[in-house]
């Protein structure tokens, strides 16, 4: 993802992340990210009691039932904090419901419930009745709104 012209991007993000889940619990997360020249390498693994790992060689330990900041998880709107899928640090937030609305996503009208996340991660998220993320938005560093929507629910 990049904002700006090909010759002079204003913002550049390359992000690859994988999550492993078992019985509703995050068992592992790895990611490799370059954001505006800053490189992040993250690895977290469940040790039976908590997630342990490293972010750019800094040791991390995360207890509880962490939900990653990838936003796809059905518990994202119920969370008081999310684990960053970029650097692994826990980001506190508050969630405010927006109600239900009909929106276009995946080429059709979808009834979706909206939420605003406010805190270290600020996002507006929309989930369908199956708790699938169908749209999201946030402001870029330059103030422009970045908007995503589900294109297809089939792979």
Short mmCIF file of N, CA, C and O in Angstrom, two decimals, residues 1-143:
data_model
loop_
_atom_site.label_atom_id
_atom_site.label_comp_id
_atom_site.label_asym_id
_atom_site.label_seq_id
_atom_site.Cartn_x
_atom_site.Cartn_y
_atom_site.Cartn_z
N UNK A 1 0.84 -1.17 0.00
CA UNK A 1 0.00 0.00 0.00
C UNK A 1 0.88 1.22 0.00
O UNK A 1 1.83 1.31 0.77
N UNK A 2 0.61 2.21 -0.86
CA UNK A 2 1.40 3.44 -0.89
C UNK A 2 0.50 4.61 -1.28
O UNK A 2 -0.37 4.48 -2.13
N UNK A 3 0.69 5.75 -0.63
CA UNK A 3 0.02 7.00 -0.99
C UNK A 3 1.05 7.91 -1.62
O UNK A 3 2.18 7.98 -1.17
N UNK A 4 0.66 8.65 -2.66
CA UNK A 4 1.57 9.58 -3.33
C UNK A 4 1.83 9.10 -4.74
O UNK A 4 1.20 8.16 -5.23
N UNK A 5 2.77 9.72 -5.42
CA UNK A 5 3.09 9.32 -6.79
C UNK A 5 4.13 8.22 -6.76
O UNK A 5 4.76 7.96 -5.74
N UNK A 6 4.32 7.55 -7.90
CA UNK A 6 5.31 6.49 -7.98
C UNK A 6 6.71 7.03 -7.71
O UNK A 6 7.56 6.35 -7.15
N UNK A 7 6.96 8.27 -8.11
CA UNK A 7 8.28 8.87 -7.92
C UNK A 7 8.51 9.30 -6.48
O UNK A 7 9.63 9.27 -5.99
N UNK A 8 7.45 9.72 -5.79
CA UNK A 8 7.61 10.23 -4.43
C UNK A 8 6.44 9.80 -3.55
O UNK A 8 5.51 10.57 -3.33
N UNK A 9 6.48 8.55 -3.07
CA UNK A 9 5.38 8.13 -2.20
C UNK A 9 5.37 8.92 -0.90
O UNK A 9 6.41 9.25 -0.34
N UNK A 10 4.16 9.27 -0.44
CA UNK A 10 4.01 9.97 0.83
C UNK A 10 3.98 9.00 2.00
O UNK A 10 4.38 9.35 3.11
N UNK A 11 3.49 7.82 1.74
CA UNK A 11 3.37 6.82 2.80
C UNK A 11 3.49 5.45 2.16
O UNK A 11 2.87 5.18 1.13
N UNK A 12 4.30 4.59 2.76
CA UNK A 12 4.49 3.26 2.20
C UNK A 12 4.36 2.24 3.31
O UNK A 12 4.98 2.38 4.38
N UNK A 13 3.56 1.22 3.07
CA UNK A 13 3.37 0.13 4.02
C UNK A 13 3.40 -1.19 3.27
O UNK A 13 2.63 -1.39 2.34
N UNK A 14 4.30 -2.07 3.67
CA UNK A 14 4.33 -3.44 3.19
C UNK A 14 4.22 -4.31 4.43
O UNK A 14 5.03 -4.19 5.34
N UNK A 15 3.19 -5.16 4.46
CA UNK A 15 2.91 -5.92 5.66
C UNK A 15 2.50 -7.34 5.31
O UNK A 15 1.62 -7.55 4.48
N UNK A 16 3.16 -8.31 5.92
CA UNK A 16 2.77 -9.71 5.79
C UNK A 16 2.61 -10.24 7.20
O UNK A 16 3.50 -10.08 8.04
N UNK A 17 1.47 -10.87 7.47
CA UNK A 17 1.21 -11.37 8.82
C UNK A 17 0.46 -12.69 8.72
O UNK A 17 -0.40 -12.85 7.85
N UNK A 18 0.79 -13.61 9.61
CA UNK A 18 0.09 -14.88 9.70
C UNK A 18 -0.29 -15.12 11.15
O UNK A 18 0.50 -14.87 12.06
N UNK A 19 -1.51 -15.60 11.34
CA UNK A 19 -2.01 -15.93 12.68
C UNK A 19 -2.38 -17.39 12.72
O UNK A 19 -2.91 -17.92 11.75
N UNK A 20 -2.11 -18.04 13.84
CA UNK A 20 -2.50 -19.42 14.08
C UNK A 20 -3.46 -19.44 15.26
O UNK A 20 -3.15 -18.87 16.31
N UNK A 21 -4.61 -20.09 15.08
CA UNK A 21 -5.64 -20.13 16.12
C UNK A 21 -5.98 -21.58 16.44
O UNK A 21 -5.96 -22.44 15.56
N UNK A 22 -6.32 -21.82 17.73
CA UNK A 22 -6.76 -23.14 18.14
C UNK A 22 -7.80 -22.96 19.23
O UNK A 22 -7.54 -22.32 20.25
N UNK A 23 -9.00 -23.50 19.00
CA UNK A 23 -10.10 -23.41 19.97
C UNK A 23 -10.35 -21.98 20.43
O UNK A 23 -10.54 -21.71 21.61
N UNK A 24 -10.35 -21.04 19.50
CA UNK A 24 -10.65 -19.65 19.80
C UNK A 24 -9.52 -18.88 20.47
O UNK A 24 -9.71 -17.74 20.88
N UNK A 25 -8.35 -19.45 20.56
CA UNK A 25 -7.21 -18.78 21.19
C UNK A 25 -6.10 -18.56 20.16
O UNK A 25 -5.78 -19.45 19.38
N UNK A 26 -5.54 -17.34 20.18
CA UNK A 26 -4.39 -17.03 19.33
C UNK A 26 -3.20 -17.84 19.81
O UNK A 26 -2.76 -17.68 20.95
N UNK A 27 -2.70 -18.74 18.98
CA UNK A 27 -1.58 -19.61 19.36
C UNK A 27 -0.24 -19.08 18.86
O UNK A 27 0.79 -19.35 19.46
N UNK A 28 -0.25 -18.34 17.76
CA UNK A 28 0.99 -17.80 17.22
C UNK A 28 0.67 -16.68 16.24
O UNK A 28 -0.39 -16.67 15.61
N UNK A 29 1.60 -15.74 16.15
CA UNK A 29 1.48 -14.67 15.16
C UNK A 29 2.90 -14.28 14.73
O UNK A 29 3.78 -14.09 15.57
N UNK A 30 3.09 -14.21 13.42
CA UNK A 30 4.35 -13.72 12.89
C UNK A 30 4.04 -12.62 11.88
O UNK A 30 3.00 -12.66 11.22
N UNK A 31 4.90 -11.64 11.81
CA UNK A 31 4.70 -10.61 10.79
C UNK A 31 6.04 -10.00 10.42
O UNK A 31 7.01 -10.04 11.18
N UNK A 32 6.07 -9.46 9.22
CA UNK A 32 7.22 -8.75 8.69
C UNK A 32 6.65 -7.50 8.01
O UNK A 32 5.85 -7.61 7.10
N UNK A 33 7.04 -6.34 8.51
CA UNK A 33 6.43 -5.09 8.07
C UNK A 33 7.50 -4.04 7.81
O UNK A 33 8.46 -3.92 8.56
N UNK A 34 7.30 -3.29 6.73
CA UNK A 34 8.10 -2.08 6.50
C UNK A 34 7.11 -0.93 6.37
O UNK A 34 6.25 -0.93 5.49
N UNK A 35 7.23 0.03 7.28
CA UNK A 35 6.34 1.18 7.28
C UNK A 35 7.19 2.45 7.24
O UNK A 35 7.89 2.77 8.20
N UNK A 36 7.13 3.13 6.10
CA UNK A 36 7.89 4.38 5.91
C UNK A 36 9.35 4.23 6.29
O UNK A 36 9.93 5.08 6.95
N UNK A 37 9.98 3.12 5.89
CA UNK A 37 11.40 2.91 6.14
C UNK A 37 11.70 2.22 7.46
O UNK A 37 12.83 1.79 7.67
N UNK A 38 10.74 2.09 8.36
CA UNK A 38 10.94 1.38 9.63
C UNK A 38 10.58 -0.09 9.44
O UNK A 38 9.49 -0.39 8.97
N UNK A 39 11.48 -0.99 9.76
CA UNK A 39 11.24 -2.42 9.60
C UNK A 39 10.85 -3.02 10.95
O UNK A 39 11.47 -2.74 11.97
N UNK A 40 9.81 -3.84 10.95
CA UNK A 40 9.36 -4.56 12.14
C UNK A 40 9.31 -6.04 11.83
O UNK A 40 8.72 -6.45 10.81
N UNK A 41 9.91 -6.84 12.70
CA UNK A 41 9.80 -8.30 12.60
C UNK A 41 9.26 -8.80 13.93
O UNK A 41 9.85 -8.53 14.98
N UNK A 42 8.15 -9.51 13.87
CA UNK A 42 7.43 -9.94 15.06
C UNK A 42 7.21 -11.44 15.03
O UNK A 42 6.88 -12.00 13.99
N UNK A 43 7.39 -12.06 16.19
CA UNK A 43 7.02 -13.48 16.36
C UNK A 43 6.51 -13.66 17.78
O UNK A 43 7.19 -13.31 18.74
N UNK A 44 5.29 -14.20 17.90
CA UNK A 44 4.68 -14.51 19.19
C UNK A 44 4.20 -15.96 19.16
O UNK A 44 3.64 -16.41 18.16
N UNK A 45 4.42 -16.68 20.27
CA UNK A 45 3.97 -18.07 20.38
C UNK A 45 3.37 -18.29 21.76
O UNK A 45 3.89 -17.78 22.77
N UNK A 46 2.29 -19.07 21.82
CA UNK A 46 1.63 -19.41 23.07
C UNK A 46 2.48 -20.46 23.80
O UNK A 46 2.83 -21.49 23.23
N UNK A 47 2.81 -20.21 25.07
CA UNK A 47 3.64 -21.14 25.83
C UNK A 47 2.81 -21.97 26.82
O UNK A 47 3.38 -22.62 27.68
N UNK A 48 1.49 -21.91 26.73
CA UNK A 48 0.62 -22.61 27.65
C UNK A 48 0.01 -21.69 28.69
O UNK A 48 -1.01 -22.00 29.29
N UNK A 49 0.63 -20.53 28.90
CA UNK A 49 0.14 -19.55 29.86
C UNK A 49 -0.01 -18.16 29.27
O UNK A 49 -0.84 -17.37 29.72
N UNK A 50 0.81 -17.82 28.29
CA UNK A 50 0.78 -16.49 27.68
C UNK A 50 1.48 -16.54 26.33
O UNK A 50 2.13 -17.53 25.99
N UNK A 51 1.33 -15.46 25.56
CA UNK A 51 2.10 -15.32 24.32
C UNK A 51 3.47 -14.75 24.68
O UNK A 51 3.56 -13.75 25.38
N UNK A 52 4.51 -15.41 24.22
CA UNK A 52 5.88 -14.94 24.40
C UNK A 52 6.48 -14.73 23.03
O UNK A 52 6.15 -15.45 22.08
N UNK A 53 7.38 -13.77 22.92
CA UNK A 53 8.03 -13.58 21.65
C UNK A 53 8.93 -12.37 21.63
O UNK A 53 9.32 -11.85 22.67
N UNK A 54 9.20 -11.94 20.40
CA UNK A 54 10.07 -10.79 20.21
C UNK A 54 9.54 -9.91 19.09
O UNK A 54 8.96 -10.38 18.12
N UNK A 55 9.78 -8.61 19.29
CA UNK A 55 9.50 -7.60 18.27
C UNK A 55 10.80 -6.84 18.07
O UNK A 55 11.25 -6.14 18.98
N UNK A 56 11.41 -7.01 16.90
CA UNK A 56 12.72 -6.40 16.64
C UNK A 56 13.69 -6.67 17.79
O UNK A 56 14.35 -5.78 18.29
N UNK A 57 13.73 -7.90 18.23
CA UNK A 57 14.64 -8.38 19.28
C UNK A 57 14.28 -7.90 20.68
O UNK A 57 15.03 -8.12 21.62
N UNK A 58 13.13 -7.22 20.87
CA UNK A 58 12.66 -6.82 22.19
C UNK A 58 11.70 -7.91 22.68
O UNK A 58 10.74 -8.26 21.98
N UNK A 59 11.96 -8.45 23.88
CA UNK A 59 11.13 -9.53 24.43
C UNK A 59 9.74 -9.01 24.78
O UNK A 59 9.58 -7.91 25.31
N UNK A 60 8.72 -9.83 24.47
CA UNK A 60 7.33 -9.51 24.77
C UNK A 60 6.69 -10.67 25.51
O UNK A 60 6.99 -11.83 25.24
N UNK A 61 5.76 -10.36 26.41
CA UNK A 61 4.94 -11.36 27.09
C UNK A 61 3.53 -10.78 27.20
O UNK A 61 3.35 -9.69 27.75
N UNK A 62 2.54 -11.50 26.66
CA UNK A 62 1.17 -10.99 26.61
C UNK A 62 0.25 -12.06 27.21
O UNK A 62 0.16 -13.16 26.69
N UNK A 63 -0.43 -11.71 28.30
CA UNK A 63 -1.32 -12.65 28.97
C UNK A 63 -2.77 -12.41 28.54
O UNK A 63 -3.07 -11.48 27.80
N UNK A 64 -3.66 -13.25 29.04
CA UNK A 64 -5.08 -13.11 28.74
C UNK A 64 -5.44 -13.77 27.43
O UNK A 64 -4.78 -14.70 26.98
N UNK A 65 -6.51 -13.28 26.82
CA UNK A 65 -6.98 -13.78 25.53
C UNK A 65 -6.80 -12.67 24.49
O UNK A 65 -7.76 -11.99 24.13
N UNK A 66 -5.59 -12.46 24.02
CA UNK A 66 -5.32 -11.34 23.12
C UNK A 66 -6.02 -11.48 21.77
O UNK A 66 -6.14 -12.57 21.23
N UNK A 67 -6.49 -10.33 21.29
CA UNK A 67 -7.07 -10.23 19.95
C UNK A 67 -6.13 -9.35 19.13
O UNK A 67 -5.78 -8.25 19.57
N UNK A 68 -5.71 -9.80 17.95
CA UNK A 68 -4.78 -9.00 17.14
C UNK A 68 -5.46 -7.82 16.46
O UNK A 68 -6.67 -7.81 16.26
N UNK A 69 -4.65 -6.84 16.08
CA UNK A 69 -5.16 -5.63 15.43
C UNK A 69 -5.49 -5.83 13.96
O UNK A 69 -5.81 -4.87 13.27
N UNK A 70 -5.49 -7.07 13.49
CA UNK A 70 -5.82 -7.34 12.09
C UNK A 70 -7.29 -7.06 11.78
O UNK A 70 -7.67 -7.02 10.62
N UNK A 71 -8.11 -6.85 12.79
CA UNK A 71 -9.51 -6.41 12.71
C UNK A 71 -10.49 -7.45 12.22
O UNK A 71 -11.68 -7.26 12.32
N UNK A 72 -10.05 -8.57 11.67
CA UNK A 72 -10.99 -9.54 11.12
C UNK A 72 -11.69 -10.34 12.21
O UNK A 72 -12.77 -10.88 11.99
N UNK A 73 -11.09 -10.45 13.40
CA UNK A 73 -11.62 -11.33 14.44
C UNK A 73 -12.95 -10.81 15.00
O UNK A 73 -13.09 -9.62 15.25
N UNK A 74 -13.90 -11.69 15.21
CA UNK A 74 -15.24 -11.32 15.68
C UNK A 74 -15.22 -10.63 17.04
O UNK A 74 -16.15 -9.92 17.39
N UNK A 75 -14.17 -10.82 17.85
CA UNK A 75 -14.11 -10.19 19.17
C UNK A 75 -13.47 -8.80 19.15
O UNK A 75 -13.39 -8.16 20.19
N UNK A 76 -13.04 -8.33 18.00
CA UNK A 76 -12.42 -7.00 17.93
C UNK A 76 -13.32 -5.93 18.55
O UNK A 76 -12.85 -5.16 19.39
N UNK A 77 -14.62 -5.87 18.21
CA UNK A 77 -15.45 -4.81 18.80
C UNK A 77 -15.74 -4.99 20.29
O UNK A 77 -16.29 -4.10 20.92
N UNK A 78 -15.40 -6.14 20.86
CA UNK A 78 -15.62 -6.39 22.29
C UNK A 78 -14.36 -6.14 23.11
O UNK A 78 -14.38 -6.28 24.33
N UNK A 79 -13.25 -5.81 22.45
CA UNK A 79 -11.95 -5.74 23.11
C UNK A 79 -11.67 -4.37 23.72
O UNK A 79 -12.11 -3.35 23.20
N UNK A 80 -10.95 -4.38 24.82
CA UNK A 80 -10.48 -3.15 25.45
C UNK A 80 -9.04 -2.83 25.05
O UNK A 80 -8.52 -1.77 25.38
N UNK A 81 -8.40 -3.78 24.36
CA UNK A 81 -7.04 -3.60 23.87
C UNK A 81 -6.82 -4.60 22.74
O UNK A 81 -7.44 -5.67 22.71
N UNK A 82 -5.95 -4.24 21.80
CA UNK A 82 -5.59 -5.13 20.70
C UNK A 82 -4.07 -5.26 20.65
O UNK A 82 -3.35 -4.31 20.96
N UNK A 83 -3.61 -6.44 20.24
CA UNK A 83 -2.18 -6.66 20.04
C UNK A 83 -1.84 -6.25 18.62
O UNK A 83 -2.41 -6.78 17.66
N UNK A 84 -0.93 -5.30 18.48
CA UNK A 84 -0.54 -4.82 17.15
C UNK A 84 0.06 -5.96 16.33
O UNK A 84 1.00 -6.63 16.78
N UNK A 85 -0.46 -6.17 15.14
CA UNK A 85 0.09 -7.19 14.24
C UNK A 85 1.36 -6.69 13.56
O UNK A 85 2.01 -7.44 12.84
N UNK A 86 1.74 -5.44 13.82
CA UNK A 86 2.98 -4.90 13.28
C UNK A 86 4.12 -5.04 14.28
O UNK A 86 5.15 -5.63 13.98
N UNK A 87 3.94 -4.51 15.51
CA UNK A 87 5.05 -4.53 16.47
C UNK A 87 4.80 -5.38 17.71
O UNK A 87 5.68 -5.54 18.54
N UNK A 88 3.59 -5.94 17.88
CA UNK A 88 3.30 -6.83 18.99
C UNK A 88 2.93 -6.15 20.30
O UNK A 88 2.61 -6.82 21.27
N UNK A 89 2.97 -4.84 20.34
CA UNK A 89 2.65 -4.15 21.58
C UNK A 89 1.13 -4.04 21.74
O UNK A 89 0.40 -3.93 20.77
N UNK A 90 0.67 -4.07 22.99
CA UNK A 90 -0.75 -4.01 23.29
C UNK A 90 -1.20 -2.55 23.22
O UNK A 90 -0.58 -1.67 23.81
N UNK A 91 -2.29 -2.31 22.49
CA UNK A 91 -2.83 -0.97 22.29
C UNK A 91 -4.20 -0.86 22.95
O UNK A 91 -5.16 -1.46 22.48
N UNK A 92 -4.31 -0.10 24.05
CA UNK A 92 -5.62 0.08 24.68
C UNK A 92 -6.55 0.90 23.80
O UNK A 92 -6.09 1.76 23.04
N UNK A 93 -7.84 0.64 23.92
CA UNK A 93 -8.82 1.39 23.13
C UNK A 93 -10.18 1.31 23.78
O UNK A 93 -10.42 0.51 24.67
N UNK A 94 -11.07 2.16 23.32
CA UNK A 94 -12.48 2.06 23.68
C UNK A 94 -13.27 1.87 22.39
O UNK A 94 -12.86 2.33 21.33
N UNK A 95 -14.38 1.17 22.50
CA UNK A 95 -15.19 0.84 21.33
C UNK A 95 -16.57 1.45 21.51
O UNK A 95 -17.18 1.33 22.56
N UNK A 96 -17.05 2.11 20.47
CA UNK A 96 -18.35 2.77 20.50
C UNK A 96 -19.19 2.27 19.32
O UNK A 96 -18.78 2.41 18.17
N UNK A 97 -20.36 1.67 19.60
CA UNK A 97 -21.21 1.17 18.52
C UNK A 97 -21.81 2.31 17.70
O UNK A 97 -22.16 3.36 18.24
N UNK A 98 -21.92 2.08 16.41
CA UNK A 98 -22.53 3.04 15.48
C UNK A 98 -23.92 2.61 15.05
O UNK A 98 -24.62 3.37 14.40
N UNK A 99 -24.30 1.38 15.36
CA UNK A 99 -25.58 0.87 14.91
C UNK A 99 -25.45 0.11 13.60
O UNK A 99 -24.36 -0.11 13.09
N UNK A 100 -26.59 -0.24 13.05
CA UNK A 100 -26.64 -1.04 11.82
C UNK A 100 -27.00 -0.16 10.64
O UNK A 100 -27.78 0.78 10.77
N UNK A 101 -26.41 -0.48 9.50
CA UNK A 101 -26.77 0.21 8.26
C UNK A 101 -26.58 -0.74 7.08
O UNK A 101 -25.88 -1.74 7.17
N UNK A 102 -27.23 -0.40 5.99
CA UNK A 102 -27.07 -1.15 4.76
C UNK A 102 -25.95 -0.49 3.97
O UNK A 102 -25.93 0.73 3.80
N UNK A 103 -25.01 -1.31 3.50
CA UNK A 103 -23.89 -0.78 2.72
C UNK A 103 -23.57 -1.71 1.57
O UNK A 103 -23.97 -2.88 1.58
N UNK A 104 -22.87 -1.19 0.59
CA UNK A 104 -22.42 -2.00 -0.54
C UNK A 104 -21.05 -2.57 -0.21
O UNK A 104 -20.14 -1.84 0.17
N UNK A 105 -20.92 -3.88 -0.34
CA UNK A 105 -19.64 -4.57 -0.20
C UNK A 105 -19.76 -5.90 -0.91
O UNK A 105 -20.85 -6.48 -0.97
N UNK A 106 -18.68 -6.38 -1.46
CA UNK A 106 -18.67 -7.64 -2.20
C UNK A 106 -19.69 -7.62 -3.34
O UNK A 106 -20.27 -8.64 -3.68
N UNK A 107 -19.96 -6.42 -3.89
CA UNK A 107 -20.86 -6.29 -5.02
C UNK A 107 -22.34 -6.43 -4.70
O UNK A 107 -23.15 -6.63 -5.58
N UNK A 108 -22.69 -6.34 -3.40
CA UNK A 108 -24.10 -6.47 -3.04
C UNK A 108 -24.38 -5.65 -1.78
O UNK A 108 -23.48 -5.20 -1.10
N UNK A 109 -25.66 -5.46 -1.49
CA UNK A 109 -26.04 -4.76 -0.27
C UNK A 109 -25.90 -5.70 0.92
O UNK A 109 -26.32 -6.85 0.86
N UNK A 110 -25.30 -5.19 1.98
CA UNK A 110 -25.07 -5.98 3.19
C UNK A 110 -25.52 -5.17 4.40
O UNK A 110 -25.22 -3.98 4.50
N UNK A 111 -26.25 -5.82 5.31
CA UNK A 111 -26.58 -5.21 6.59
C UNK A 111 -25.35 -5.39 7.48
O UNK A 111 -24.87 -6.51 7.64
N UNK A 112 -24.84 -4.28 8.03
CA UNK A 112 -23.62 -4.36 8.83
C UNK A 112 -23.74 -3.52 10.10
O UNK A 112 -24.39 -2.48 10.10
N UNK A 113 -23.11 -4.01 11.15
CA UNK A 113 -23.02 -3.29 12.42
C UNK A 113 -21.69 -2.56 12.46
O UNK A 113 -20.64 -3.16 12.20
N UNK A 114 -21.74 -1.27 12.82
CA UNK A 114 -20.54 -0.45 12.83
C UNK A 114 -20.03 -0.17 14.23
O UNK A 114 -20.81 -0.13 15.19
N UNK A 115 -18.71 0.04 14.31
CA UNK A 115 -18.05 0.35 15.57
C UNK A 115 -16.92 1.34 15.29
O UNK A 115 -16.23 1.23 14.28
N UNK A 116 -16.74 2.27 16.21
CA UNK A 116 -15.58 3.16 16.15
C UNK A 116 -14.64 2.74 17.26
O UNK A 116 -15.05 2.63 18.43
N UNK A 117 -13.39 2.48 16.91
CA UNK A 117 -12.35 2.17 17.88
C UNK A 117 -11.56 3.44 18.11
O UNK A 117 -11.07 4.06 17.13
N UNK A 118 -11.42 3.85 19.36
CA UNK A 118 -10.71 5.09 19.71
C UNK A 118 -9.61 4.74 20.70
O UNK A 118 -9.84 4.02 21.67
N UNK A 119 -8.43 5.25 20.45
CA UNK A 119 -7.28 5.01 21.31
C UNK A 119 -6.03 4.98 20.48
O UNK A 119 -5.89 5.73 19.52
N UNK A 120 -5.12 4.08 20.84
CA UNK A 120 -3.86 3.98 20.11
C UNK A 120 -4.08 3.52 18.67
O UNK A 120 -3.29 3.83 17.80
N UNK A 121 -5.15 2.78 18.42
CA UNK A 121 -5.56 2.41 17.06
C UNK A 121 -6.94 3.00 16.86
O UNK A 121 -7.86 2.69 17.61
N UNK A 122 -7.10 3.85 15.86
CA UNK A 122 -8.41 4.44 15.59
C UNK A 122 -8.91 3.95 14.24
O UNK A 122 -8.26 4.16 13.22
N UNK A 123 -10.04 3.28 14.29
CA UNK A 123 -10.63 2.68 13.10
C UNK A 123 -12.14 2.76 13.19
O UNK A 123 -12.70 2.78 14.28
N UNK A 124 -12.79 2.73 12.03
CA UNK A 124 -14.23 2.51 11.94
C UNK A 124 -14.38 1.17 11.24
O UNK A 124 -13.82 0.97 10.16
N UNK A 125 -15.13 0.25 11.86
CA UNK A 125 -15.25 -1.11 11.36
C UNK A 125 -16.72 -1.47 11.16
O UNK A 125 -17.57 -1.05 11.94
N UNK A 126 -16.99 -2.28 10.14
CA UNK A 126 -18.34 -2.75 9.86
C UNK A 126 -18.31 -4.26 9.69
O UNK A 126 -17.53 -4.79 8.89
N UNK A 127 -19.17 -4.96 10.45
CA UNK A 127 -19.24 -6.42 10.43
C UNK A 127 -20.64 -6.86 10.01
O UNK A 127 -21.63 -6.28 10.47
N UNK A 128 -20.71 -7.91 9.17
CA UNK A 128 -22.02 -8.43 8.77
C UNK A 128 -22.59 -9.33 9.87
O UNK A 128 -22.00 -9.49 10.94
N UNK A 129 -23.74 -9.94 9.61
CA UNK A 129 -24.43 -10.76 10.61
C UNK A 129 -23.64 -12.02 10.97
O UNK A 129 -23.89 -12.63 12.01
N UNK A 130 -22.69 -12.40 10.14
CA UNK A 130 -21.83 -13.55 10.42
C UNK A 130 -20.54 -13.13 11.13
O UNK A 130 -19.63 -13.93 11.29
N UNK A 131 -20.47 -11.86 11.54
CA UNK A 131 -19.29 -11.27 12.20
C UNK A 131 -18.07 -11.23 11.30
O UNK A 131 -16.93 -11.26 11.75
N UNK A 132 -18.30 -11.16 9.99
CA UNK A 132 -17.21 -11.01 9.02
C UNK A 132 -16.99 -9.52 8.77
O UNK A 132 -17.95 -8.78 8.53
N UNK A 133 -15.74 -9.10 8.83
CA UNK A 133 -15.40 -7.71 8.54
C UNK A 133 -15.70 -7.42 7.07
O UNK A 133 -15.17 -8.09 6.19
N UNK A 134 -16.58 -6.43 6.79
CA UNK A 134 -16.94 -6.13 5.41
C UNK A 134 -16.43 -4.76 4.97
O UNK A 134 -16.33 -4.49 3.77
N UNK A 135 -16.09 -3.88 5.92
CA UNK A 135 -15.56 -2.57 5.56
C UNK A 135 -14.82 -1.98 6.77
O UNK A 135 -15.14 -2.28 7.92
N UNK A 136 -13.84 -1.16 6.48
CA UNK A 136 -13.07 -0.49 7.53
C UNK A 136 -12.50 0.80 6.98
O UNK A 136 -12.29 0.94 5.78
N UNK A 137 -12.27 1.75 7.87
CA UNK A 137 -11.63 3.00 7.45
C UNK A 137 -10.82 3.57 8.60
O UNK A 137 -11.05 3.26 9.76
N UNK A 138 -9.85 4.39 8.23
CA UNK A 138 -9.07 5.16 9.21
C UNK A 138 -8.41 6.32 8.47
O UNK A 138 -8.38 6.36 7.24
N UNK A 139 -7.90 7.26 9.22
CA UNK A 139 -7.21 8.40 8.62
C UNK A 139 -5.73 8.10 8.49
O UNK A 139 -5.11 7.60 9.43
N UNK A 140 -5.17 8.44 7.33
CA UNK A 140 -3.73 8.31 7.10
C UNK A 140 -3.00 9.41 7.85
O UNK A 140 -3.62 10.34 8.40
N UNK A 141 -1.68 9.34 7.87
CA UNK A 141 -0.88 10.34 8.56
C UNK A 141 -1.13 11.75 8.04
O UNK A 141 -1.02 12.71 8.78
N UNK A 142 -1.48 11.86 6.76
CA UNK A 142 -1.72 13.20 6.18
C UNK A 142 -3.18 13.64 6.32
O UNK A 142 -3.58 14.66 5.78
N UNK A 143 -4.00 12.85 7.03
CA UNK A 143 -5.39 13.22 7.27
C UNK A 143 -6.39 12.64 6.28
O UNK A 143 -7.59 12.70 6.51
#
